[in-house]
mmCIF file of C-alpha atoms in Angstrom:
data_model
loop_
_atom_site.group_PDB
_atom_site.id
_atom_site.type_symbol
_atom_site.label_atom_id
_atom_site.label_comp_id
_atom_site.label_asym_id
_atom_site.label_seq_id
_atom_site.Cartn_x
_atom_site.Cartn_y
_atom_site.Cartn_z
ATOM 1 C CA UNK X 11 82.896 67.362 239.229
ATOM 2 C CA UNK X 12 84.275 69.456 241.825
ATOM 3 C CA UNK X 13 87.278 71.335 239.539
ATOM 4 C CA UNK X 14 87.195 72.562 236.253
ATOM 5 C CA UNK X 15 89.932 71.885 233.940
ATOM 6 C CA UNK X 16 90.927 75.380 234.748
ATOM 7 C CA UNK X 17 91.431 74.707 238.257
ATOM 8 C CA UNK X 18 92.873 71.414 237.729
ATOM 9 C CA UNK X 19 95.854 72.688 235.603
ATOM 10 C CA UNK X 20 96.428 75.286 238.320
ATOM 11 C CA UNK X 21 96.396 72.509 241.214
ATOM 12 C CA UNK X 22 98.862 70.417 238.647
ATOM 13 C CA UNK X 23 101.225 73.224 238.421
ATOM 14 C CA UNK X 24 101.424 74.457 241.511
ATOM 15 C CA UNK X 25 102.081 70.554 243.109
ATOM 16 C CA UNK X 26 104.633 70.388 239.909
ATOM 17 C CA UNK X 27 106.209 73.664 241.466
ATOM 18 C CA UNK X 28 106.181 72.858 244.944
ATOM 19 C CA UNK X 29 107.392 68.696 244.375
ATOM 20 C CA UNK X 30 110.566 69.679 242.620
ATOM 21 C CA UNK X 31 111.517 72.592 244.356
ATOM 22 C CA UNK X 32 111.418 70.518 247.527
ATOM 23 C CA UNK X 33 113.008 67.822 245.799
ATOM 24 C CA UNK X 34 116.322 70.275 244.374
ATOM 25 C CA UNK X 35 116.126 71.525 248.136
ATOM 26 C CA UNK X 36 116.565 68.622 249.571
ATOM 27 C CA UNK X 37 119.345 66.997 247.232
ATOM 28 C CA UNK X 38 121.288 70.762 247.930
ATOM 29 C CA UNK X 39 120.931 70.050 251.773
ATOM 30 C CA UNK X 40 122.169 66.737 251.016
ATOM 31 C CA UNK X 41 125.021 67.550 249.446
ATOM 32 C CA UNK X 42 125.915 70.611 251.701
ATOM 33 C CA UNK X 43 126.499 67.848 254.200
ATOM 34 C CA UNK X 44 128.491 65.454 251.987
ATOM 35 C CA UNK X 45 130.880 68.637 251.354
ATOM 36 C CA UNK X 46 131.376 69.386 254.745
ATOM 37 C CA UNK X 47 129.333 72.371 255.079
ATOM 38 C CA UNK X 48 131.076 73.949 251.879
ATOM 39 C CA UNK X 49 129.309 74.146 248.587
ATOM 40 C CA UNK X 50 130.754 75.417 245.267
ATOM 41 C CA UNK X 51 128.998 76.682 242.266
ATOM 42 C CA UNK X 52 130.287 74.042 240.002
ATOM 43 C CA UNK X 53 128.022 71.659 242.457
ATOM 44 C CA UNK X 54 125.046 73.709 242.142
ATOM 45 C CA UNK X 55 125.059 73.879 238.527
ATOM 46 C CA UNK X 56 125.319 69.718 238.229
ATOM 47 C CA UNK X 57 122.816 69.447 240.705
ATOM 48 C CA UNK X 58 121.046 72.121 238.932
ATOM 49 C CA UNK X 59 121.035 70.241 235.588
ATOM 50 C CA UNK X 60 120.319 66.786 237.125
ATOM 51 C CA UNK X 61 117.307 68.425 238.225
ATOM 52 C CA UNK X 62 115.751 69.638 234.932
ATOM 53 C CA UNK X 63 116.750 66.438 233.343
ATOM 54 C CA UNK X 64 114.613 64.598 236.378
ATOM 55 C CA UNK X 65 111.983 66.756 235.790
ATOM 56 C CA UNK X 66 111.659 65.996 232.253
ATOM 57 C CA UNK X 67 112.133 62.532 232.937
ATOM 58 C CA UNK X 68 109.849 61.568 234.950
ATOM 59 C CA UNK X 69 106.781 63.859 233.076
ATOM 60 C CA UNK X 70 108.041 61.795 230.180
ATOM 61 C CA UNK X 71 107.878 58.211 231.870
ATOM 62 C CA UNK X 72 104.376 59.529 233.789
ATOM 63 C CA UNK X 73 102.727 60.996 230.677
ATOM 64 C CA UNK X 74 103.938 59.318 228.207
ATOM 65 C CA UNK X 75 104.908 55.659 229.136
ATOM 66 C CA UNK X 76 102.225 54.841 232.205
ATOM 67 C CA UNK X 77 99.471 56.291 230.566
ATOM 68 C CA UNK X 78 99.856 55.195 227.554
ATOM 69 C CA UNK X 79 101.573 51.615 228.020
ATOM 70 C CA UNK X 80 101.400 51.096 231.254
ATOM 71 C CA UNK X 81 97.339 51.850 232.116
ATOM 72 C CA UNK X 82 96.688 50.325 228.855
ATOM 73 C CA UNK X 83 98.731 46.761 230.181
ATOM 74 C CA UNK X 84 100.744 46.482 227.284
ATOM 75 C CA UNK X 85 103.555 45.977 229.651
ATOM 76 C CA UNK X 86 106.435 44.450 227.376
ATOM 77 C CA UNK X 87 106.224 47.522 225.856
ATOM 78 C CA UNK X 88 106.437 49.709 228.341
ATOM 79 C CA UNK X 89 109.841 48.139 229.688
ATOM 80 C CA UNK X 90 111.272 48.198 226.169
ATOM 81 C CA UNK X 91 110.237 51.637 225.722
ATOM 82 C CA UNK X 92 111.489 52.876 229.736
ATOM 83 C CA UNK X 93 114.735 51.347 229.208
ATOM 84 C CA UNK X 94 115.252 52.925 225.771
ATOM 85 C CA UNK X 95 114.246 56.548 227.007
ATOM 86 C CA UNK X 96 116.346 56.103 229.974
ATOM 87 C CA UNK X 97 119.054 55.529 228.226
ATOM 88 C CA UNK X 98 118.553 58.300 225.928
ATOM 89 C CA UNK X 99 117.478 60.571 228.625
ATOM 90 C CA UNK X 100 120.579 59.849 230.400
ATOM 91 C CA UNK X 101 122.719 60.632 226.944
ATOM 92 C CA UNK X 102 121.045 64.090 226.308
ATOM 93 C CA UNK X 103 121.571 64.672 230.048
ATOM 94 C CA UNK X 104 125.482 64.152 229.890
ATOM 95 C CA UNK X 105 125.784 66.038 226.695
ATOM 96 C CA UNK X 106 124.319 69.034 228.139
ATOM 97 C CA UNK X 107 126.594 69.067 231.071
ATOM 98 C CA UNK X 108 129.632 68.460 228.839
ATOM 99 C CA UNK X 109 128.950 71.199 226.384
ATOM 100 C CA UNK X 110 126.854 73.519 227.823
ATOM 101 C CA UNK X 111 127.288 73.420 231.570
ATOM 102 C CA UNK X 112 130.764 72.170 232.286
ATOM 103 C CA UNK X 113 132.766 74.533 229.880
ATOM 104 C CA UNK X 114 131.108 77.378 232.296
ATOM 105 C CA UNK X 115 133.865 76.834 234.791
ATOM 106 C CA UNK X 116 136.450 74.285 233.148
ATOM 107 C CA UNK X 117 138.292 74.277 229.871
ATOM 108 C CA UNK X 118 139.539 70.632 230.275
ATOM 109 C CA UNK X 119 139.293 67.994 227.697
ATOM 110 C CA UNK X 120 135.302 66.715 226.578
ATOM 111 C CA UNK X 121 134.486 63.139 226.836
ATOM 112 C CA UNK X 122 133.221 62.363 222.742
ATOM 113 C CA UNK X 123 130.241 61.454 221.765
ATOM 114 C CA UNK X 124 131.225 58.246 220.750
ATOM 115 C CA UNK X 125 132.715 57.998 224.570
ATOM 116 C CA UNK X 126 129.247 59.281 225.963
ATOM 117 C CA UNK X 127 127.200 56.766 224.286
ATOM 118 C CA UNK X 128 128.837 53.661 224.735
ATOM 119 C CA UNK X 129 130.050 54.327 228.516
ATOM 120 C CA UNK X 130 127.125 52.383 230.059
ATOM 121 C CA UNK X 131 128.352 51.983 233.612
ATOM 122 C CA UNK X 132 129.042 55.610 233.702
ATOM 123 C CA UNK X 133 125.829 56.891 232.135
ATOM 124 C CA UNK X 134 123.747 54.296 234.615
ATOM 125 C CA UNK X 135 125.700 55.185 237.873
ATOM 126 C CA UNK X 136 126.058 59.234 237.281
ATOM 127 C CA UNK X 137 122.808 60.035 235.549
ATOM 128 C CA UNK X 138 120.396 57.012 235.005
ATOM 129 C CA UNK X 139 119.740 56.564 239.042
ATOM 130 C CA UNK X 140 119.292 60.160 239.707
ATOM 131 C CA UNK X 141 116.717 60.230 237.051
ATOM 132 C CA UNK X 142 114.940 56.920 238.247
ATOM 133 C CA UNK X 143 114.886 58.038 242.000
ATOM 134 C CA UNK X 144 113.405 61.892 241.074
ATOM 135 C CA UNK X 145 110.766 60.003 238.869
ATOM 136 C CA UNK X 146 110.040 57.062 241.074
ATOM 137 C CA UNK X 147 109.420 59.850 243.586
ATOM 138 C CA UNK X 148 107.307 61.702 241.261
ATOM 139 C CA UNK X 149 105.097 58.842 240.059
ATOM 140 C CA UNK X 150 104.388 57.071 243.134
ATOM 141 C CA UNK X 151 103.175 60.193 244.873
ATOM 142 C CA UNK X 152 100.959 61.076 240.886
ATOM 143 C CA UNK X 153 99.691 57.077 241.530
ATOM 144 C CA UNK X 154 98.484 57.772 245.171
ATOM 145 C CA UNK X 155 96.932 61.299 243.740
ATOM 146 C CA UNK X 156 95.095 59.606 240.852
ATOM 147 C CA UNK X 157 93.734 56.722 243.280
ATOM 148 C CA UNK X 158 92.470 59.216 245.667
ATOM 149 C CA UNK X 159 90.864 61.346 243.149
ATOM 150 C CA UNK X 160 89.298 58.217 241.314
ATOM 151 C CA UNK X 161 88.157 57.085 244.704
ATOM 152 C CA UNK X 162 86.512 60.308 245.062
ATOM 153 C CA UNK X 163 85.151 60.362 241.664
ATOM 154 C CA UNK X 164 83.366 57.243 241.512
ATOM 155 C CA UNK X 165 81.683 58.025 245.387
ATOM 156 C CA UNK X 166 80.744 61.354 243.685
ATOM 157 C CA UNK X 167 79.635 59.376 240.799
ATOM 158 C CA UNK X 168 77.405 57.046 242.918
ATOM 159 C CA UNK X 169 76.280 59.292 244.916
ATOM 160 C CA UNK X 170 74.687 61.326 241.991
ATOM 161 C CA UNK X 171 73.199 58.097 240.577
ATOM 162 C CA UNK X 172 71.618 57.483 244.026
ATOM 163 C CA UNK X 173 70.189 60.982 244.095
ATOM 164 C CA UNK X 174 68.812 60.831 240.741
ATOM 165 C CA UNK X 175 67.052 57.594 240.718
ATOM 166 C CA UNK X 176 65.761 58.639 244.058
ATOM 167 C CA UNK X 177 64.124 61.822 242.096
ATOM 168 C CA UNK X 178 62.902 59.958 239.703
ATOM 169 C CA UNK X 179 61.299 57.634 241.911
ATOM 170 C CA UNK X 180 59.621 60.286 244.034
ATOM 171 C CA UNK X 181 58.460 61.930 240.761
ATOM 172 C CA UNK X 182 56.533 58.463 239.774
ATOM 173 C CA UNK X 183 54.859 58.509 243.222
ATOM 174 C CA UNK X 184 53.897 61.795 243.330
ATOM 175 C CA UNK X 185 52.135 61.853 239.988
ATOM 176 C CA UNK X 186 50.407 58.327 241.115
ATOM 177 C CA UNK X 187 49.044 59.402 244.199
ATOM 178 C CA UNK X 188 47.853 63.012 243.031
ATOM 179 C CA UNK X 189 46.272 60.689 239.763
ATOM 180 C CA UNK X 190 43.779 58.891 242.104
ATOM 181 C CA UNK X 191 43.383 61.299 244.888
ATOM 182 C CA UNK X 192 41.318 63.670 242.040
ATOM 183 C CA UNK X 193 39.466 61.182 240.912
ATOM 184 C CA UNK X 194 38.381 60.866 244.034
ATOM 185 C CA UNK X 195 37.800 64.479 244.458
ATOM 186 C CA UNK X 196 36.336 64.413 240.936
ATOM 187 C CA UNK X 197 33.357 61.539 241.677
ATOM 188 C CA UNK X 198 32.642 63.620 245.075
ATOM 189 C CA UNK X 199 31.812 66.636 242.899
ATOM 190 C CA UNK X 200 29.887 64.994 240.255
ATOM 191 C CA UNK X 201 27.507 64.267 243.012
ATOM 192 C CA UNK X 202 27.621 67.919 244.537
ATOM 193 C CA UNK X 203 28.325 66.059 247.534
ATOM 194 C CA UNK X 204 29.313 68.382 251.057
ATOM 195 C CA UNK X 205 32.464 66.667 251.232
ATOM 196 C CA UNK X 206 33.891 67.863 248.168
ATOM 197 C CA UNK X 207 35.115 71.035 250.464
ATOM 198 C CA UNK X 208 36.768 68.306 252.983
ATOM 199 C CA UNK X 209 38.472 66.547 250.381
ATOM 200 C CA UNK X 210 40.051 69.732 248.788
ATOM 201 C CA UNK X 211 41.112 71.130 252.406
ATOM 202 C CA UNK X 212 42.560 67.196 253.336
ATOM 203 C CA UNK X 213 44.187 67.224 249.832
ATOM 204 C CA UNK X 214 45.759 70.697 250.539
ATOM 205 C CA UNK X 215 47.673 68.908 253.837
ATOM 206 C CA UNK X 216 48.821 66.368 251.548
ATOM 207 C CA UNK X 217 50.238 68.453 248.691
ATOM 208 C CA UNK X 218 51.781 70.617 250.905
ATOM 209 C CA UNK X 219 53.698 67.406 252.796
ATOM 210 C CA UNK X 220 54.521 66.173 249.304
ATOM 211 C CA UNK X 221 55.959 69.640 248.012
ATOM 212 C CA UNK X 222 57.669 70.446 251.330
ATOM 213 C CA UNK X 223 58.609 67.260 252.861
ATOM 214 C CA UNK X 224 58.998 64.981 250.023
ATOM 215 C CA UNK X 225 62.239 66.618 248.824
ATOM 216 C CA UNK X 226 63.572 66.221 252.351
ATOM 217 C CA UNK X 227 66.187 63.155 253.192
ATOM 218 C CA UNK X 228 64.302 62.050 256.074
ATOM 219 C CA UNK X 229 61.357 63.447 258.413
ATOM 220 C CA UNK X 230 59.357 62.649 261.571
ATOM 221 C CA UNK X 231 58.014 59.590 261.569
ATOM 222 C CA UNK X 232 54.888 61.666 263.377
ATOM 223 C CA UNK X 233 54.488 64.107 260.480
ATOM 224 C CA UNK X 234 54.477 60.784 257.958
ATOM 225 C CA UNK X 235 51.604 59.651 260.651
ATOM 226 C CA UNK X 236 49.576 63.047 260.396
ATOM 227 C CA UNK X 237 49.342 62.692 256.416
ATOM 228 C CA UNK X 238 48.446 59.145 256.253
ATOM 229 C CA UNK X 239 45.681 60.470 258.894
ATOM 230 C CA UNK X 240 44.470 62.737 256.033
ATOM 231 C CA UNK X 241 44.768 60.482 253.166
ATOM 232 C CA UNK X 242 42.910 58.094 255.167
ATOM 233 C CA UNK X 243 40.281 60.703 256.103
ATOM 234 C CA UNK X 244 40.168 61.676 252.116
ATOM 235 C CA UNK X 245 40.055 58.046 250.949
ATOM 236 C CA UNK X 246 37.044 57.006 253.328
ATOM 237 C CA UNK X 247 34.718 59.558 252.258
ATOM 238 C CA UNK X 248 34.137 57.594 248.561
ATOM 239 C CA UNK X 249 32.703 54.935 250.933
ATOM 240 C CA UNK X 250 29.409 53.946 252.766
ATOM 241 C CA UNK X 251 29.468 53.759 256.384
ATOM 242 C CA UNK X 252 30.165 50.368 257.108
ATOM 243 C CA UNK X 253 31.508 49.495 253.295
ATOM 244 C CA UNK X 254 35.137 50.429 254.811
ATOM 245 C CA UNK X 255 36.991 49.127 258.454
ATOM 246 C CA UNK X 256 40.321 50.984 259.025
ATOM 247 C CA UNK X 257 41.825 49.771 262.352
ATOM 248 C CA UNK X 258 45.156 51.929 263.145
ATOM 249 C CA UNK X 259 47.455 52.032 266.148
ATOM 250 C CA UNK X 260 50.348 53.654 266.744
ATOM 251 C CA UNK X 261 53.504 54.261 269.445
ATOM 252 C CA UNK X 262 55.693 56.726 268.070
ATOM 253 C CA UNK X 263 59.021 57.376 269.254
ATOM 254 C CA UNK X 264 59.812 61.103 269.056
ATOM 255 C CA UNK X 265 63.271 60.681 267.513
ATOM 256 C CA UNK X 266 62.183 58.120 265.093
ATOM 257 C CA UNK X 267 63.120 59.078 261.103
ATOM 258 C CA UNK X 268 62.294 57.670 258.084
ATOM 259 C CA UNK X 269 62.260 58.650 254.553
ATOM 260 C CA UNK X 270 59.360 61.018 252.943
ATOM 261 C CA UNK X 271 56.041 59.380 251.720
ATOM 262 C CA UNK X 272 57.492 55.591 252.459
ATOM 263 C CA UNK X 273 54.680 54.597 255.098
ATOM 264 C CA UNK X 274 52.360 56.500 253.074
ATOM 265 C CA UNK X 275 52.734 55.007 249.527
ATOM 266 C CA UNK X 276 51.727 51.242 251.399
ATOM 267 C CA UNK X 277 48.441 52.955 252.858
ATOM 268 C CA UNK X 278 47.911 53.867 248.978
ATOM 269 C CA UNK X 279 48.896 50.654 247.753
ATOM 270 C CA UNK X 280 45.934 49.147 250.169
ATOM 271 C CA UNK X 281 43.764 51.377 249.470
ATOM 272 C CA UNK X 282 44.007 51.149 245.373
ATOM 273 C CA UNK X 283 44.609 47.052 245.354
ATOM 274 C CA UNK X 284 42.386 46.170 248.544
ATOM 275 C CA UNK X 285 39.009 48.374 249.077
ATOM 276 C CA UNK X 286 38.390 49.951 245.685
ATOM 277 C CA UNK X 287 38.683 46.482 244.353
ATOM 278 C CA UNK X 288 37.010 44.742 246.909
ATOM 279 C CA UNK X 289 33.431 44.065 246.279
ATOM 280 C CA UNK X 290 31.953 43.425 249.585
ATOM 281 C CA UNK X 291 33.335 44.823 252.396
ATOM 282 C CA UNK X 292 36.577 46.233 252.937
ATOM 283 C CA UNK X 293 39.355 46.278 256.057
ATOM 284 C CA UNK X 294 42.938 47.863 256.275
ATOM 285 C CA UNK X 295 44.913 47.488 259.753
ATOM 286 C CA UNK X 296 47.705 49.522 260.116
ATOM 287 C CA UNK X 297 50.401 49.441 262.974
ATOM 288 C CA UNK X 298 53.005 51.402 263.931
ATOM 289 C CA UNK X 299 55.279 51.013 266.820
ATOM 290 C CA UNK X 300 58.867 53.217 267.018
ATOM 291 C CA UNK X 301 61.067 52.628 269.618
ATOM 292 C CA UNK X 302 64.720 54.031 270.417
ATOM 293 C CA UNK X 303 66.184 51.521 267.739
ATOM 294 C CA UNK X 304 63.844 50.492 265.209
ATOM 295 C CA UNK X 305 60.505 51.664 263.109
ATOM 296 C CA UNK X 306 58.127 48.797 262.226
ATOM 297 C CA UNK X 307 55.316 49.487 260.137
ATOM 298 C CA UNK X 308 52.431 46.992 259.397
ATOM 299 C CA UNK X 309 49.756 47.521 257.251
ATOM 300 C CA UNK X 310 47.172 44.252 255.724
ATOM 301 C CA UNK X 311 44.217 44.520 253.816
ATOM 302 C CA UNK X 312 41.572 42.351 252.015
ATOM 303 C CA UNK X 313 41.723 41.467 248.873
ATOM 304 C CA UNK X 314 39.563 39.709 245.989
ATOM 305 C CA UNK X 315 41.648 36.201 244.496
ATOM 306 C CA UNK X 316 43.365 38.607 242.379
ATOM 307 C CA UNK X 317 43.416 41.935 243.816
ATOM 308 C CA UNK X 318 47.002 41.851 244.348
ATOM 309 C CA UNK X 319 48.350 40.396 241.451
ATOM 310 C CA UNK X 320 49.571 43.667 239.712
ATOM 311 C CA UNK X 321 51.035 45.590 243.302
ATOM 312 C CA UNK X 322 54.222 44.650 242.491
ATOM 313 C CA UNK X 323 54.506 48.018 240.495
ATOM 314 C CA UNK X 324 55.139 51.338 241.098
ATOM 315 C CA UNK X 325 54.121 51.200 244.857
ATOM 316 C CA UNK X 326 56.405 48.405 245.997
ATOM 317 C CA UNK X 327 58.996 48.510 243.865
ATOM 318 C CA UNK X 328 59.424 52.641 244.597
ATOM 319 C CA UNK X 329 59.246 51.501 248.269
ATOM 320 C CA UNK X 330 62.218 48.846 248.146
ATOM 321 C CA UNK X 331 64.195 51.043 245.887
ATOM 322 C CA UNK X 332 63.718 53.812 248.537
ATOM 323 C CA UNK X 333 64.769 51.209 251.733
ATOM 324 C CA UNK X 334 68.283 50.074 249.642
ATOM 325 C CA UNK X 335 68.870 53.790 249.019
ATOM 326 C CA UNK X 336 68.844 54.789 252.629
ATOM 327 C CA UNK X 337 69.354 52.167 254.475
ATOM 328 C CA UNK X 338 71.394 49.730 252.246
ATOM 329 C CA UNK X 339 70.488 46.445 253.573
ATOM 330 C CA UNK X 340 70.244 47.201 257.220
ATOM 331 C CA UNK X 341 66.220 47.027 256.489
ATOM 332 C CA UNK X 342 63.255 43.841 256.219
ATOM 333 C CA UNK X 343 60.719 44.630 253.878
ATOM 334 C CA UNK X 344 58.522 41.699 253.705
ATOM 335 C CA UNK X 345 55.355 41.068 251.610
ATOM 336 C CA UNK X 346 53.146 38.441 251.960
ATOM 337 C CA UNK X 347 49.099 36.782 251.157
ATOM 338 C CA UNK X 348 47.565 34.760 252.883
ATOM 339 C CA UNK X 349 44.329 33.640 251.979
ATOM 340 C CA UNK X 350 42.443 36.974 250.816
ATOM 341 C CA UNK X 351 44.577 38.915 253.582
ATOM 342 C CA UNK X 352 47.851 40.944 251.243
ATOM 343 C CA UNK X 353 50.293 42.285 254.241
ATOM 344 C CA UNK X 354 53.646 44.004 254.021
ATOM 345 C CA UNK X 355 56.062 45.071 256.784
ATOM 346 C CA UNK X 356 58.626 47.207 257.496
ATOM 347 C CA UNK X 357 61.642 47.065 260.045
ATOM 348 C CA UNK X 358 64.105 50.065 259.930
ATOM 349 C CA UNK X 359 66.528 52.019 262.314
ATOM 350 C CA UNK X 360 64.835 54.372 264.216
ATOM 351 C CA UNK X 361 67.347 57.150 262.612
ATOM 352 C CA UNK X 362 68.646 57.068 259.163
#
């Protein structure tokens, strides 16, 4: 995450350090007032031990009680067990100002220890409150601290899961594409045909638009035009002149965004489910049309009865995954056949 444990026990003890020293301040000012401007070291050493006793207190109720009761909702327990250590607290806190701190300026009489414990009133009024307000203090502000870094956690967390099942989805494109692009390459050189050179300079474009741009959050929707150009180009050499109609028109917006290889893997998906399976001939139309607030892309193909049955899988699915990713469901992605015509469209905002 974004501290270490090192770092976080630093952060802990320096807010630790900087909480209660503002806290003993501030009950010191407090009490300068209440004495009319006049303070005497008998009241600095009470407030001095209240303090340490609030410190411990509330560590105790935090670290002890709320995360161990309290988070865990066992919460009869963890009133029985905060009254108990209150009152205990509150016991060890008077003794230590009777014995140890009072006989530092006074030599009157001690209170017992049979009068310490059993002088609830006392004990509640004089130390109980001043060890509830320090740690009320203390564990609101550790509640709002916890939220905030839980809050952060969990975007953090999200955000990584996003990022990672967008890798992984751009790694099963890539590898698909690339598969049948060489195959294509592959039958053009089996024939010694004088478009094997083409195909290898075309297929350069492309790799370098998948290494480059594919990584990237968003490009031009232009530059995702210029390598469906080339894949287009590569794809029609495997056919016949007249085996293969492509029909494409475009208005582009010159702002206009969208994710990496999104328009591209459709053209793809035609081209694998639609011509190559198509036994007579073949047509793809492709539109798109970018204006200052959305991208819509169109593309339709024919298809045999059931050419399209199966492209539902890695194409489409990568494509929707891609859409709730960046655009969470400001998007329509709509697929459709009708008749032996397969068609899917796209609406996004023009910027991501």
């Amino acid at each position: 995450m974004k501290f270490g444990p090192e770092n976080n026990l630093k952060q802990h003890v320096y807010f630790q350090l900087f909480f209660w020293t503002a806290l003993f301040v501030f009950g010191s000012v407090r009490n300068y007032g209440e004495y009319y401007d006049e303070m005497s070291p008998e009241i600095i050493i009470y407030n001095f031990c209240h303090w340490i006793f609030q410190i411990a207190g509330a560590n105790f109720i935090y670290y002890v009680l709320v995360r161990h009761f309290f988070d865990r909702k066992k919460y009869v327990l963890f009133c029985l067990y905060l009254i108990v250590s209150l009152y205990f607290i509150s016991v060890i806190n008077r003794i230590f100002i009777v014995y140890i701190a009072e006989p530092l300026f006074t030599h009157e009489l001690k209170d017992s220890f049979f009068d310490i414990f059993t002088d609830i009133s006392y004990l509640l009024f004089h130390y109980t409150f001043m060890i509830i307000s320090g740690a009320f203090i203390f564990i609101s502000v550790m509640f709002i601290l916890r939220y905030k870094d839980e809050k952060e956690n969990t975007t953090q967390l999200q955000k990584e899961k996003a990022e990672l099942e967008l890798r992984s989805l751009k790694s099963q494109l890539n590898p698909h594409f690339l598969f049948n692009t060489l195959n294509n390459i592959y039958s053009l050189s089996v024939s010694n045909s004088e478009k094997t050179s083409e195909s290898i300079s075309r297929l350069s474009d492309i790799l370098d638009y998948i290494l480059y741009k594919g990584p990237n959050n968003e490009v031009p929707v232009a530059e995702e035009v210029s390598v469906i150009d080339d894949y287009i180009a590569l794809e029609s050499l495997r056919y016949s002149e007249g085996r293969l109609k492509i029909h494409k028109i475009s208005t582009i917006y010159p702002g206009a965004t969208i994710p990496p290889l999104l328009y591209l893997t459709l053209v793809e998906n035609a081209f694998k489910h639609g011509a190559a399976k198509t036994a007579n001939n073949a047509e793809i139309n492709i539109s798109i049309s970018c204006d200052g607030q959305y991208s819509v892309f169109r593309i339709e193909n024919t298809c045999e009865n059931d050419d399209h049955e199966d492209s539902e899988g890695i194409g489409l699915k990568n494509v929707e995954k891609q859409l709730h990713y960046h655009y969470k469901d400001h998007f329509t992605f709509k697929v459709c056949r009708e008749n032996n015509i397969f068609k899917v469209e796209i609406k996004t905002p023009t910027t991501l």
